[in-house]
Amino acid sequence: EVQLLESGGGLVQPGGSLRLSCAGSGFTFSNYGMSWVRQAPGKGLEWVSGIGSGGARIDYADSVRGRFTISRDNSKNTLYLQMNSLRAEDTALYFCARRRTMSGGFSGMDVWGQGTTVTVSS
Amino acid sequence: QSMLTQPPSASGTPGQRVTISCSGSSSNIGSHAVNWYQHLPGTAPKLLIYDNDQRPSGVPDRFSGSKSGTSASLAISGLQSEDEADYYCAAWDGSLNGVVFGGGTKLTVL
């Protein structure tokens, strides 16, 4: 079964750091680009960051650029999101998601994890 | 990050057909494919439509997508109670080099 499982969420003070992980299984992880998407309480979905299958292509939303770092370890089938200088507005449920196609333009995200909750509060 | 524009809510009775619109710009919908997601809060979003009008396997043909210029639409025919959820459109934005989502449309089945 194709699965993604996030971990690493929790309660952190403003200005603090947290690292999220996303473990993939049931598919060849190294063949797919991956993304992080978040949903703040009472808000809609917001794309946070994406990384190509080999890790060379990386993109960020303006809201997190310079504070968050996406990376992956294909030998461990794991995606990461290092979050620094956290703010209250980063409080959200964070999902990892797989890009639908192994190559070509963006064609949607077809596999999603259940999410991990990040709360930024003093 | 700019968002695509969706109506905040939509509704219909069982069996009806409803459509949800999504408006963007030349840098996103105008030049890239649109996808649609169904989402129940607190659960994993589900890809409903990719490449403007394609359904992943397992998605009923009651769901259909279309695109024209800088706008797109999701249509749901034969509305069922289990269709009650939030629906999001999304597309790549070539100016932002990232994915932009619509604000979401909450569908209520009356």
PDB file of C-alpha atoms in Angstrom:
ATOM      1  CA  GLU A   1       0.000   0.000   0.000  1.00  0.00           C
ATOM      2  CA  VAL A   2       1.278   3.441  -0.943  1.00  0.00           C
ATOM      3  CA  GLN A   3       1.613   5.520   2.233  1.00  0.00           C
ATOM      4  CA  LEU A   4       3.081   8.688   3.654  1.00  0.00           C
ATOM      5  CA  LEU A   5       3.471   9.140   7.402  1.00  0.00           C
ATOM      6  CA  GLU A   6       4.381  12.481   8.942  1.00  0.00           C
ATOM      7  CA  SER A   7       5.936  12.980  12.358  1.00  0.00           C
ATOM      8  CA  GLY A   8       7.737  15.607  14.383  1.00  0.00           C
ATOM      9  CA  GLY A   9       4.961  18.065  15.107  1.00  0.00           C
ATOM     10  CA  GLY A  10       4.428  19.583  18.534  1.00  0.00           C
ATOM     11  CA  LEU A  11       4.251  22.718  20.638  1.00  0.00           C
ATOM     12  CA  VAL A  12       7.072  25.238  20.206  1.00  0.00           C
ATOM     13  CA  GLN A  13       7.614  28.793  21.390  1.00  0.00           C
ATOM     14  CA  PRO A  14       7.748  31.705  18.943  1.00  0.00           C
ATOM     15  CA  GLY A  15      11.233  31.956  17.505  1.00  0.00           C
ATOM     16  CA  GLY A  16      11.859  28.266  18.065  1.00  0.00           C
ATOM     17  CA  SER A  17      12.625  25.432  15.657  1.00  0.00           C
ATOM     18  CA  LEU A  18      11.100  22.111  14.728  1.00  0.00           C
ATOM     19  CA  ARG A  19      11.899  19.416  12.142  1.00  0.00           C
ATOM     20  CA  LEU A  20       9.126  17.484  10.471  1.00  0.00           C
ATOM     21  CA  SER A  21       9.652  14.110   8.809  1.00  0.00           C
ATOM     22  CA  CYS A  22       7.598  12.236   6.244  1.00  0.00           C
ATOM     23  CA  ALA A  23       8.285   8.550   5.627  1.00  0.00           C
ATOM     24  CA  GLY A  24       7.173   7.080   2.326  1.00  0.00           C
ATOM     25  CA  SER A  25       6.400   3.404   1.690  1.00  0.00           C
ATOM     26  CA  GLY A  26       4.850   1.222  -0.986  1.00  0.00           C
ATOM     27  CA  PHE A  27       6.424   3.122  -3.884  1.00  0.00           C
ATOM     28  CA  THR A  28       9.858   4.075  -5.224  1.00  0.00           C
ATOM     29  CA  PHE A  29      10.320   7.230  -3.172  1.00  0.00           C
ATOM     30  CA  SER A  30      13.339   8.437  -5.117  1.00  0.00           C
ATOM     31  CA  ASN A  31      11.318   8.684  -8.345  1.00  0.00           C
ATOM     32  CA  TYR A  32       8.883  11.337  -7.140  1.00  0.00           C
ATOM     33  CA  GLY A  33       8.915  15.010  -6.311  1.00  0.00           C
ATOM     34  CA  MET A  34       7.405  15.805  -2.922  1.00  0.00           C
ATOM     35  CA  SER A  35       5.711  18.775  -1.269  1.00  0.00           C
ATOM     36  CA  TRP A  36       4.655  20.108   2.110  1.00  0.00           C
ATOM     37  CA  VAL A  37       1.188  21.660   2.379  1.00  0.00           C
ATOM     38  CA  ARG A  38      -0.340  23.145   5.523  1.00  0.00           C
ATOM     39  CA  GLN A  39      -3.757  24.092   6.845  1.00  0.00           C
ATOM     40  CA  ALA A  40      -4.001  26.664   9.603  1.00  0.00           C
ATOM     41  CA  PRO A  41      -6.978  26.400  11.977  1.00  0.00           C
ATOM     42  CA  GLY A  42     -10.128  27.522  10.184  1.00  0.00           C
ATOM     43  CA  LYS A  43      -8.203  28.289   6.993  1.00  0.00           C
ATOM     44  CA  GLY A  44      -7.660  26.653   3.614  1.00  0.00           C
ATOM     45  CA  LEU A  45      -4.815  24.637   2.174  1.00  0.00           C
ATOM     46  CA  GLU A  46      -1.511  26.458   1.625  1.00  0.00           C
ATOM     47  CA  TRP A  47       1.433  25.031  -0.321  1.00  0.00           C
ATOM     48  CA  VAL A  48       4.638  25.482   1.680  1.00  0.00           C
ATOM     49  CA  SER A  49       7.506  23.943  -0.272  1.00  0.00           C
ATOM     50  CA  GLY A  50       8.413  21.388  -2.920  1.00  0.00           C
ATOM     51  CA  ILE A  51      11.487  19.349  -3.825  1.00  0.00           C
ATOM     52  CA  GLY A  52      12.366  17.394  -6.942  1.00  0.00           C
ATOM     53  CA  SER A  53      12.980  13.676  -6.957  1.00  0.00           C
ATOM     54  CA  GLY A  54      16.753  14.046  -6.679  1.00  0.00           C
ATOM     55  CA  GLY A  55      16.667  17.067  -4.410  1.00  0.00           C
ATOM     56  CA  ALA A  56      18.132  19.503  -6.918  1.00  0.00           C
ATOM     57  CA  ARG A  57      14.977  21.541  -7.599  1.00  0.00           C
ATOM     58  CA  ILE A  58      13.592  23.277  -4.494  1.00  0.00           C
ATOM     59  CA  ASP A  59      10.851  25.888  -4.223  1.00  0.00           C
ATOM     60  CA  TYR A  60       9.291  27.773  -1.307  1.00  0.00           C
ATOM     61  CA  ALA A  61       6.236  29.889  -0.647  1.00  0.00           C
ATOM     62  CA  ASP A  62       7.062  33.513   0.088  1.00  0.00           C
ATOM     63  CA  SER A  63       5.618  33.102   3.592  1.00  0.00           C
ATOM     64  CA  VAL A  64       8.343  30.629   4.634  1.00  0.00           C
ATOM     65  CA  ARG A  65      11.314  31.394   2.369  1.00  0.00           C
ATOM     66  CA  GLY A  66      14.438  32.023   4.437  1.00  0.00           C
ATOM     67  CA  ARG A  67      12.980  30.322   7.531  1.00  0.00           C
ATOM     68  CA  PHE A  68      12.075  26.804   6.346  1.00  0.00           C
ATOM     69  CA  THR A  69      14.327  24.283   4.586  1.00  0.00           C
ATOM     70  CA  ILE A  70      13.032  21.261   2.699  1.00  0.00           C
ATOM     71  CA  SER A  71      15.269  18.245   2.128  1.00  0.00           C
ATOM     72  CA  ARG A  72      15.066  14.529   1.484  1.00  0.00           C
ATOM     73  CA  ASP A  73      17.067  11.359   2.089  1.00  0.00           C
ATOM     74  CA  ASN A  74      16.179   8.894  -0.637  1.00  0.00           C
ATOM     75  CA  SER A  75      18.180   6.134   1.055  1.00  0.00           C
ATOM     76  CA  LYS A  76      15.753   6.411   3.976  1.00  0.00           C
ATOM     77  CA  ASN A  77      12.633   7.166   1.872  1.00  0.00           C
ATOM     78  CA  THR A  78      12.123  10.256   3.990  1.00  0.00           C
ATOM     79  CA  LEU A  79      11.228  13.895   3.364  1.00  0.00           C
ATOM     80  CA  TYR A  80      12.048  16.628   5.869  1.00  0.00           C
ATOM     81  CA  LEU A  81      11.011  20.169   6.694  1.00  0.00           C
ATOM     82  CA  GLN A  82      13.302  22.129   8.989  1.00  0.00           C
ATOM     83  CA  MET A  83      11.342  25.048  10.420  1.00  0.00           C
ATOM     84  CA  ASN A  84      13.237  27.887  12.099  1.00  0.00           C
ATOM     85  CA  SER A  85      12.183  31.289  13.479  1.00  0.00           C
ATOM     86  CA  LEU A  86       8.676  29.956  13.939  1.00  0.00           C
ATOM     87  CA  ARG A  87       5.789  32.383  14.248  1.00  0.00           C
ATOM     88  CA  ALA A  88       2.260  32.072  15.585  1.00  0.00           C
ATOM     89  CA  GLU A  89       0.979  32.154  12.014  1.00  0.00           C
ATOM     90  CA  ASP A  90       2.911  28.943  11.260  1.00  0.00           C
ATOM     91  CA  THR A  91       0.496  27.056  13.532  1.00  0.00           C
ATOM     92  CA  ALA A  92      -1.130  24.484  11.274  1.00  0.00           C
ATOM     93  CA  LEU A  93      -1.638  20.863  10.326  1.00  0.00           C
ATOM     94  CA  TYR A  94       1.265  20.019   8.024  1.00  0.00           C
ATOM     95  CA  PHE A  95       0.793  17.449   5.268  1.00  0.00           C
ATOM     96  CA  CYS A  96       3.382  15.879   3.029  1.00  0.00           C
ATOM     97  CA  ALA A  97       2.223  14.932  -0.449  1.00  0.00           C
ATOM     98  CA  ARG A  98       3.606  13.122  -3.508  1.00  0.00           C
ATOM     99  CA  ARG A  99       3.599  14.704  -6.942  1.00  0.00           C
ATOM    100  CA  ARG A 100       1.425  12.645  -9.281  1.00  0.00           C
ATOM    101  CA  THR A 101       3.963  12.310 -12.073  1.00  0.00           C
ATOM    102  CA  MET A 102       7.638  11.352 -12.000  1.00  0.00           C
ATOM    103  CA  SER A 103       8.562  13.970 -14.582  1.00  0.00           C
ATOM    104  CA  GLY A 104       7.188  16.872 -16.555  1.00  0.00           C
ATOM    105  CA  GLY A 105       5.088  19.781 -15.318  1.00  0.00           C
ATOM    106  CA  PHE A 106       3.155  19.895 -12.090  1.00  0.00           C
ATOM    107  CA  SER A 107       0.145  17.600 -12.424  1.00  0.00           C
ATOM    108  CA  GLY A 108      -1.240  17.486  -8.922  1.00  0.00           C
ATOM    109  CA  MET A 109      -0.472  15.633  -5.708  1.00  0.00           C
ATOM    110  CA  ASP A 110      -1.956  12.166  -5.561  1.00  0.00           C
ATOM    111  CA  VAL A 111      -0.792  10.686  -2.256  1.00  0.00           C
ATOM    112  CA  TRP A 112      -1.093  12.540   1.035  1.00  0.00           C
ATOM    113  CA  GLY A 113      -0.216  11.768   4.614  1.00  0.00           C
ATOM    114  CA  GLN A 114      -2.594  12.303   7.537  1.00  0.00           C
ATOM    115  CA  GLY A 115      -0.649  15.315   8.748  1.00  0.00           C
ATOM    116  CA  THR A 116       1.237  16.390  11.847  1.00  0.00           C
ATOM    117  CA  THR A 117       0.205  19.352  13.988  1.00  0.00           C
ATOM    118  CA  VAL A 118       2.518  22.261  14.706  1.00  0.00           C
ATOM    119  CA  THR A 119       1.497  24.775  17.370  1.00  0.00           C
ATOM    120  CA  VAL A 120       3.558  27.913  17.887  1.00  0.00           C
ATOM    121  CA  SER A 121       2.653  29.548  21.170  1.00  0.00           C
ATOM    122  CA  SER A 122       4.215  30.862  24.341  1.00  0.00           C
TER     123      SER A 122
ATOM    124  CA  GLN B   1       1.472  33.824  -2.109  1.00  0.00           C
ATOM    125  CA  SER B   2      -1.450  34.738  -4.342  1.00  0.00           C
ATOM    126  CA  MET B   3      -4.467  32.532  -4.248  1.00  0.00           C
ATOM    127  CA  LEU B   4      -6.882  31.389  -6.839  1.00  0.00           C
ATOM    128  CA  THR B   5     -10.432  32.688  -6.283  1.00  0.00           C
ATOM    129  CA  GLN B   6     -13.250  30.336  -5.369  1.00  0.00           C
ATOM    130  CA  PRO B   7     -16.707  31.002  -3.905  1.00  0.00           C
ATOM    131  CA  PRO B   8     -16.631  30.275  -0.171  1.00  0.00           C
ATOM    132  CA  SER B   9     -19.733  28.128  -0.272  1.00  0.00           C
ATOM    133  CA  ALA B  10     -21.993  26.111  -2.548  1.00  0.00           C
ATOM    134  CA  SER B  11     -25.004  23.915  -1.920  1.00  0.00           C
ATOM    135  CA  GLY B  12     -27.399  21.540  -3.578  1.00  0.00           C
ATOM    136  CA  THR B  13     -29.932  18.825  -2.894  1.00  0.00           C
ATOM    137  CA  PRO B  14     -29.318  15.120  -3.495  1.00  0.00           C
ATOM    138  CA  GLY B  15     -29.335  14.313  -7.188  1.00  0.00           C
ATOM    139  CA  GLN B  16     -28.670  17.883  -8.299  1.00  0.00           C
ATOM    140  CA  ARG B  17     -25.699  19.127 -10.293  1.00  0.00           C
ATOM    141  CA  VAL B  18     -23.477  21.793  -8.754  1.00  0.00           C
ATOM    142  CA  THR B  19     -20.502  23.647 -10.148  1.00  0.00           C
ATOM    143  CA  ILE B  20     -17.632  25.339  -8.347  1.00  0.00           C
ATOM    144  CA  SER B  21     -15.628  28.022 -10.117  1.00  0.00           C
ATOM    145  CA  CYS B  22     -11.949  28.870  -9.801  1.00  0.00           C
ATOM    146  CA  SER B  23     -10.453  32.062 -11.189  1.00  0.00           C
ATOM    147  CA  GLY B  24      -6.777  32.756 -11.648  1.00  0.00           C
ATOM    148  CA  SER B  25      -4.380  34.607 -13.909  1.00  0.00           C
ATOM    149  CA  SER B  26      -2.123  34.131 -16.896  1.00  0.00           C
ATOM    150  CA  SER B  27       0.761  32.970 -14.678  1.00  0.00           C
ATOM    151  CA  ASN B  28      -1.178  30.065 -13.158  1.00  0.00           C
ATOM    152  CA  ILE B  29      -4.415  28.750 -14.683  1.00  0.00           C
ATOM    153  CA  GLY B  30      -3.755  30.552 -17.952  1.00  0.00           C
ATOM    154  CA  SER B  31      -0.574  28.585 -18.591  1.00  0.00           C
ATOM    155  CA  HIS B  32      -0.631  25.532 -16.308  1.00  0.00           C
ATOM    156  CA  ALA B  33      -2.927  22.618 -15.597  1.00  0.00           C
ATOM    157  CA  VAL B  34      -5.566  22.813 -12.878  1.00  0.00           C
ATOM    158  CA  ASN B  35      -6.192  20.143 -10.288  1.00  0.00           C
ATOM    159  CA  TRP B  36      -8.994  19.777  -7.775  1.00  0.00           C
ATOM    160  CA  TYR B  37      -8.997  18.281  -4.278  1.00  0.00           C
ATOM    161  CA  GLN B  38     -11.744  17.084  -1.953  1.00  0.00           C
ATOM    162  CA  HIS B  39     -10.981  17.611   1.726  1.00  0.00           C
ATOM    163  CA  LEU B  40     -12.645  16.789   4.981  1.00  0.00           C
ATOM    164  CA  PRO B  41     -10.906  18.868   7.700  1.00  0.00           C
ATOM    165  CA  GLY B  42      -8.429  16.868   9.735  1.00  0.00           C
ATOM    166  CA  THR B  43      -8.077  14.178   7.067  1.00  0.00           C
ATOM    167  CA  ALA B  44      -5.814  13.747   4.045  1.00  0.00           C
ATOM    168  CA  PRO B  45      -6.945  15.723   0.976  1.00  0.00           C
ATOM    169  CA  LYS B  46      -7.937  13.607  -2.030  1.00  0.00           C
ATOM    170  CA  LEU B  47      -6.998  14.372  -5.638  1.00  0.00           C
ATOM    171  CA  LEU B  48     -10.236  14.526  -7.644  1.00  0.00           C
ATOM    172  CA  ILE B  49      -9.163  16.021 -10.964  1.00  0.00           C
ATOM    173  CA  TYR B  50      -5.731  16.500 -12.540  1.00  0.00           C
ATOM    174  CA  ASP B  51      -4.641  18.090 -15.818  1.00  0.00           C
ATOM    175  CA  ASN B  52      -7.851  20.170 -15.942  1.00  0.00           C
ATOM    176  CA  ASP B  53     -10.261  17.341 -16.702  1.00  0.00           C
ATOM    177  CA  GLN B  54      -8.709  13.959 -15.875  1.00  0.00           C
ATOM    178  CA  ARG B  55      -9.964  11.708 -13.087  1.00  0.00           C
ATOM    179  CA  PRO B  56      -7.629   9.440 -11.113  1.00  0.00           C
ATOM    180  CA  SER B  57      -8.750   5.832 -10.968  1.00  0.00           C
ATOM    181  CA  GLY B  58     -11.428   5.339  -8.353  1.00  0.00           C
ATOM    182  CA  VAL B  59     -12.949   8.819  -8.669  1.00  0.00           C
ATOM    183  CA  PRO B  60     -16.571   8.522  -9.840  1.00  0.00           C
ATOM    184  CA  ASP B  61     -17.443  10.017 -13.223  1.00  0.00           C
ATOM    185  CA  ARG B  62     -19.957  12.242 -11.409  1.00  0.00           C
ATOM    186  CA  PHE B  63     -16.971  14.531 -10.917  1.00  0.00           C
ATOM    187  CA  SER B  64     -15.735  16.464 -13.952  1.00  0.00           C
ATOM    188  CA  GLY B  65     -13.397  19.373 -14.553  1.00  0.00           C
ATOM    189  CA  SER B  66     -12.980  21.979 -17.255  1.00  0.00           C
ATOM    190  CA  LYS B  67     -10.788  24.966 -18.002  1.00  0.00           C
ATOM    191  CA  SER B  68     -11.106  28.010 -20.230  1.00  0.00           C
ATOM    192  CA  GLY B  69      -8.535  30.782 -20.311  1.00  0.00           C
ATOM    193  CA  THR B  70      -7.741  31.795 -16.750  1.00  0.00           C
ATOM    194  CA  SER B  71     -10.744  30.073 -15.158  1.00  0.00           C
ATOM    195  CA  ALA B  72     -11.659  26.513 -14.291  1.00  0.00           C
ATOM    196  CA  SER B  73     -14.693  24.688 -12.973  1.00  0.00           C
ATOM    197  CA  LEU B  74     -15.500  21.536 -11.061  1.00  0.00           C
ATOM    198  CA  ALA B  75     -18.900  19.978 -11.685  1.00  0.00           C
ATOM    199  CA  ILE B  76     -20.516  17.365  -9.477  1.00  0.00           C
ATOM    200  CA  SER B  77     -23.588  15.654 -10.870  1.00  0.00           C
ATOM    201  CA  GLY B  78     -25.977  13.341  -9.044  1.00  0.00           C
ATOM    202  CA  LEU B  79     -25.051  15.009  -5.749  1.00  0.00           C
ATOM    203  CA  GLN B  80     -24.779  12.643  -2.789  1.00  0.00           C
ATOM    204  CA  SER B  81     -24.601  13.306   0.945  1.00  0.00           C
ATOM    205  CA  GLU B  82     -21.038  11.978   1.066  1.00  0.00           C
ATOM    206  CA  ASP B  83     -19.977  14.737  -1.319  1.00  0.00           C
ATOM    207  CA  GLU B  84     -20.302  17.234   1.524  1.00  0.00           C
ATOM    208  CA  ALA B  85     -16.730  18.480   1.953  1.00  0.00           C
ATOM    209  CA  ASP B  86     -14.355  21.334   1.150  1.00  0.00           C
ATOM    210  CA  TYR B  87     -13.157  21.569  -2.445  1.00  0.00           C
ATOM    211  CA  TYR B  88      -9.936  23.266  -3.542  1.00  0.00           C
ATOM    212  CA  CYS B  89      -8.535  24.122  -6.942  1.00  0.00           C
ATOM    213  CA  ALA B  90      -4.782  24.416  -7.423  1.00  0.00           C
ATOM    214  CA  ALA B  91      -2.263  25.121 -10.150  1.00  0.00           C
ATOM    215  CA  TRP B  92       1.411  25.814 -10.628  1.00  0.00           C
ATOM    216  CA  ASP B  93       2.258  29.518 -10.794  1.00  0.00           C
ATOM    217  CA  GLY B  94       5.146  30.259 -13.106  1.00  0.00           C
ATOM    218  CA  SER B  95       5.763  33.730 -11.672  1.00  0.00           C
ATOM    219  CA  LEU B  96       5.908  32.542  -8.062  1.00  0.00           C
ATOM    220  CA  ASN B  97       7.567  29.194  -8.864  1.00  0.00           C
ATOM    221  CA  GLY B  98       5.157  27.439  -6.575  1.00  0.00           C
ATOM    222  CA  VAL B  99       1.704  25.918  -6.245  1.00  0.00           C
ATOM    223  CA  VAL B 100      -1.215  28.230  -5.558  1.00  0.00           C
ATOM    224  CA  PHE B 101      -4.469  27.003  -4.048  1.00  0.00           C
ATOM    225  CA  GLY B 102      -7.907  28.506  -4.129  1.00  0.00           C
ATOM    226  CA  GLY B 103      -9.394  29.573  -0.820  1.00  0.00           C
ATOM    227  CA  GLY B 104     -11.679  26.541  -0.821  1.00  0.00           C
ATOM    228  CA  THR B 105     -15.411  26.038  -1.312  1.00  0.00           C
ATOM    229  CA  LYS B 106     -17.505  24.401   1.385  1.00  0.00           C
ATOM    230  CA  LEU B 107     -20.137  22.229  -0.284  1.00  0.00           C
ATOM    231  CA  THR B 108     -23.299  21.551   1.683  1.00  0.00           C
ATOM    232  CA  VAL B 109     -25.754  18.869   0.625  1.00  0.00           C
ATOM    233  CA  LEU B 110     -29.159  20.052   1.820  1.00  0.00           C
TER     234      LEU B 110
END
